[in-house]
Amino acid sequence: MTMGMTPEQLKGLIETLARTVIAEADRLTALDQAIGDGDHGLNMKRGFEAVLADLDGLARKPLPDAIKAIGTHLVMKVGGASGPLYGTLFLTIGKELPAAPGLADFAKAFAAAFEAVKARGKSDRGQKTMLDVLGPVSDALAGAAADPQLGDRLKRVATEAAEATVPMKAIRGRASFLGDRSIGHMDPGACSSALMIAAVVDFLETK
Ligand code: ADP
Ligand code: MG
């Protein structure tokens, strides 16, 4: 799994990411209907449709700039609580990455982005949010070697971390208004984070 890629590969990566989120929008919405206001899928779909509309422009940019520009689209289009948070995630990764990043650079950028999302959301792990997936993924990336199993490991960590939000009680975001009634449902933002991680890993493994 390497991060070096041609403009065509970058285009493929962004397109895969956007199409995955759009394809899963109904599932994200259903999760948000259970413990929120039912707009997470729509919010994410709107954001990634803006990304798709700018696909050629994004793919012409150097990788860090393309990731930053995705963050800007998400800030402008997703809305809700998740828009500024995912915007911060992508903007920070883009800001932290060197032009030709290796795995260690990516791990460092992801860790910085996780911290930035925490600060922006005034939140932390254990509160039943996207942070409960982003944190474990950041940990798994830290110090990881570029071994052939890394992609599978990252996907497993992300999927299990999203599942682990089911028994949690929400203490941040709209779901926290439900108190104990938020228990027993997967957090929508944890789900969208896990599916974005899986989409990126799957693409990088087959490129
Ligand atoms: P809204 O809650 O405004 O309707 P969305 O439905 O798009 O926005 O996103 C909800 C998701 O955002 C939640 O499932 C949760 O993962 C994430 N979230 C909400 N508030 C926070 C926060 N303070 N910190 C981290 N993540 C949060
Ligand atoms: Mg919502």
XYZ file of C-alpha atoms and ligand atoms in Angstrom:
235
model
C 0.000 0.000 0.000
C 1.753 3.174 -1.142
C 0.510 6.723 -1.393
C 2.386 7.683 -4.559
C -0.073 7.917 -7.429
C -0.627 9.287 -10.887
C -3.417 11.813 -11.618
C -5.458 8.929 -13.081
C -5.050 6.929 -9.886
C -5.906 9.959 -7.764
C -9.030 10.417 -9.857
C -9.917 6.756 -9.343
C -9.377 7.051 -5.604
C -11.548 10.141 -5.198
C -14.239 8.709 -7.460
C -14.308 5.407 -5.543
C -14.548 7.238 -2.227
C -17.352 9.502 -3.422
C -19.337 6.725 -5.119
C -19.059 4.489 -2.053
C -20.460 7.176 0.248
C -23.246 7.997 -2.226
C -24.132 4.294 -2.627
C -24.371 3.877 1.162
C -26.375 7.058 1.772
C -29.619 5.189 2.534
C -27.911 3.067 5.169
C -26.401 6.162 6.810
C -29.770 7.870 6.759
C -31.461 4.841 8.341
C -28.902 4.870 11.156
C -29.453 8.586 11.695
C -33.237 8.027 11.685
C -32.800 5.716 14.660
C -30.774 8.062 16.878
C -30.635 11.449 15.130
C -32.623 13.483 12.650
C -32.248 11.195 9.647
C -30.113 13.409 7.444
C -26.606 11.948 7.681
C -26.835 10.016 4.412
C -28.292 12.979 2.573
C -25.682 15.310 4.040
C -22.823 13.061 2.991
C -24.346 12.409 -0.433
C -24.636 16.163 -1.083
C -21.001 16.658 -0.085
C -19.622 13.870 -2.215
C -21.758 14.850 -5.195
C -19.935 18.207 -5.049
C -16.661 16.275 -4.917
C -17.683 14.219 -7.986
C -18.659 17.379 -9.869
C -15.123 18.685 -9.326
C -13.418 15.317 -9.981
C -11.222 16.426 -12.901
C -10.129 19.580 -11.109
C -9.306 17.653 -7.947
C -7.330 14.959 -9.780
C -5.082 17.573 -11.416
C -3.898 18.815 -8.021
C -0.998 17.434 -6.010
C -2.306 14.868 -3.484
C -2.189 17.157 -0.396
C -4.007 19.967 -2.244
C -6.622 17.552 -3.586
C -7.342 16.284 -0.069
C -7.600 19.865 1.211
C -9.983 20.768 -1.607
C -12.186 17.763 -0.743
C -12.287 19.122 2.815
C -13.454 22.488 1.514
C -16.238 20.856 -0.523
C -17.371 18.902 2.548
C -17.358 22.005 4.772
C -19.435 23.882 2.219
C -21.894 21.136 1.263
C -22.373 18.490 3.944
C -23.739 20.730 6.671
C -24.981 19.396 9.991
C -22.494 18.503 12.690
C -20.588 16.118 10.446
C -19.755 18.635 7.661
C -17.330 20.813 9.641
C -15.892 17.702 11.322
C -15.202 15.744 8.121
C -14.077 19.017 6.532
C -11.554 19.421 9.350
C -10.411 15.821 8.913
C -9.639 16.203 5.193
C -8.295 19.779 5.481
C -5.873 18.761 8.220
C -4.666 15.607 6.456
C -4.042 17.696 3.319
C -2.271 20.414 5.277
C 0.003 17.943 7.073
C 0.961 15.698 4.131
C 4.174 16.306 2.177
C 3.962 16.229 -1.641
C 5.134 12.602 -1.917
C 4.026 11.023 1.346
C 5.012 7.628 2.652
C 3.032 5.553 5.112
C 4.675 7.226 8.137
C 3.739 10.670 6.795
C 0.193 9.522 6.288
C 0.014 8.098 9.819
C 1.278 11.404 11.230
C -1.152 13.458 9.168
C -4.056 11.222 10.189
C -3.116 11.536 13.877
C -3.010 15.335 13.553
C -6.381 15.298 11.784
C -7.899 13.138 14.520
C -6.727 15.687 17.116
C -8.142 18.540 15.014
C -11.562 16.831 14.748
C -11.577 16.271 18.528
C -10.843 19.958 19.105
C -13.462 21.059 16.593
C -16.140 18.744 18.051
C -15.114 19.364 21.667
C -15.384 15.607 21.891
C -13.324 12.504 22.493
C -13.453 8.749 22.123
C -16.101 6.830 24.014
C -18.893 9.315 23.253
C -20.430 7.338 20.351
C -19.265 9.440 17.412
C -17.035 9.204 14.341
C -14.110 9.614 16.757
C -14.703 6.053 17.960
C -13.650 4.868 14.492
C -11.110 7.566 13.594
C -9.201 7.048 16.866
C -8.636 3.300 16.542
C -7.711 3.745 12.863
C -5.197 6.437 13.832
C -3.731 4.064 16.436
C -3.492 1.233 13.895
C -1.701 3.517 11.433
C 0.789 4.794 14.003
C 4.014 2.880 13.674
C 2.462 0.460 11.163
C 4.771 -1.207 8.688
C 3.747 -1.318 5.040
C 3.045 -5.056 5.205
C 0.607 -6.851 2.906
C -1.880 -7.286 5.755
C -2.071 -3.604 6.688
C -5.071 -2.850 4.488
C -7.087 -5.768 5.872
C -6.087 -4.801 9.400
C -7.204 -1.201 8.926
C -10.533 -2.305 7.489
C -11.091 -4.751 10.348
C -10.188 -2.129 12.963
C -12.584 0.374 11.381
C -15.464 -2.110 10.997
C -15.107 -3.471 14.525
C -14.813 0.056 15.934
C -18.051 1.065 14.188
C -19.765 -2.081 15.576
C -18.440 -1.196 19.027
C -20.490 2.028 18.994
C -23.726 -0.042 19.081
C -23.743 -0.640 22.877
C -22.414 2.853 23.640
C -24.493 5.678 25.072
C -24.132 8.889 23.063
C -22.766 11.883 24.928
C -22.042 14.148 21.952
C -24.113 15.165 18.959
C -27.843 14.897 18.482
C -27.973 11.258 19.600
C -27.008 12.408 23.107
C -30.482 13.964 23.437
C -31.817 10.388 23.542
C -29.717 9.394 26.547
C -30.050 5.659 27.198
C -32.270 5.274 24.130
C -29.201 5.853 21.953
C -27.912 2.465 23.165
C -28.345 -0.422 20.706
C -27.768 1.472 17.450
C -24.598 2.079 15.454
C -23.527 5.717 15.323
C -24.087 7.060 11.777
C -20.803 9.008 11.724
C -18.891 5.960 12.941
C -20.463 4.029 10.062
C -19.578 6.663 7.436
C -16.001 6.827 8.755
C -15.612 3.048 8.551
C -16.973 2.870 5.033
C -14.700 5.684 3.837
C -11.660 3.932 5.327
C -12.673 0.664 3.619
C -13.190 2.416 0.274
C -9.748 4.049 0.394
C -8.005 0.825 1.464
C -9.778 -1.241 -1.217
C -8.760 1.232 -3.886
C -5.129 1.474 -2.758
C -4.854 -2.312 -2.669
C -6.022 -2.761 -6.232
C -4.469 0.254 -7.917
P -26.432 16.353 12.556
O -26.168 15.590 13.826
O -26.217 17.820 12.707
O -27.747 16.005 11.956
P -25.131 14.489 10.754
O -26.359 13.678 10.900
O -24.658 14.727 9.364
O -25.281 15.883 11.512
O -23.929 13.785 11.511
C -24.110 13.106 12.728
C -22.797 12.443 13.125
O -21.822 13.431 13.437
C -22.918 11.620 14.396
O -23.336 10.303 14.106
C -21.518 11.669 14.991
O -20.713 10.598 14.530
C -20.958 12.965 14.443
N -20.879 13.977 15.489
C -21.857 14.821 15.914
N -21.391 15.654 16.874
C -20.077 15.328 17.055
C -19.020 15.823 17.893
N -19.221 16.832 18.749
N -17.803 15.244 17.793
C -17.584 14.236 16.921
N -18.534 13.737 16.112
C -19.755 14.270 16.177
Mg -28.289 14.092 11.407
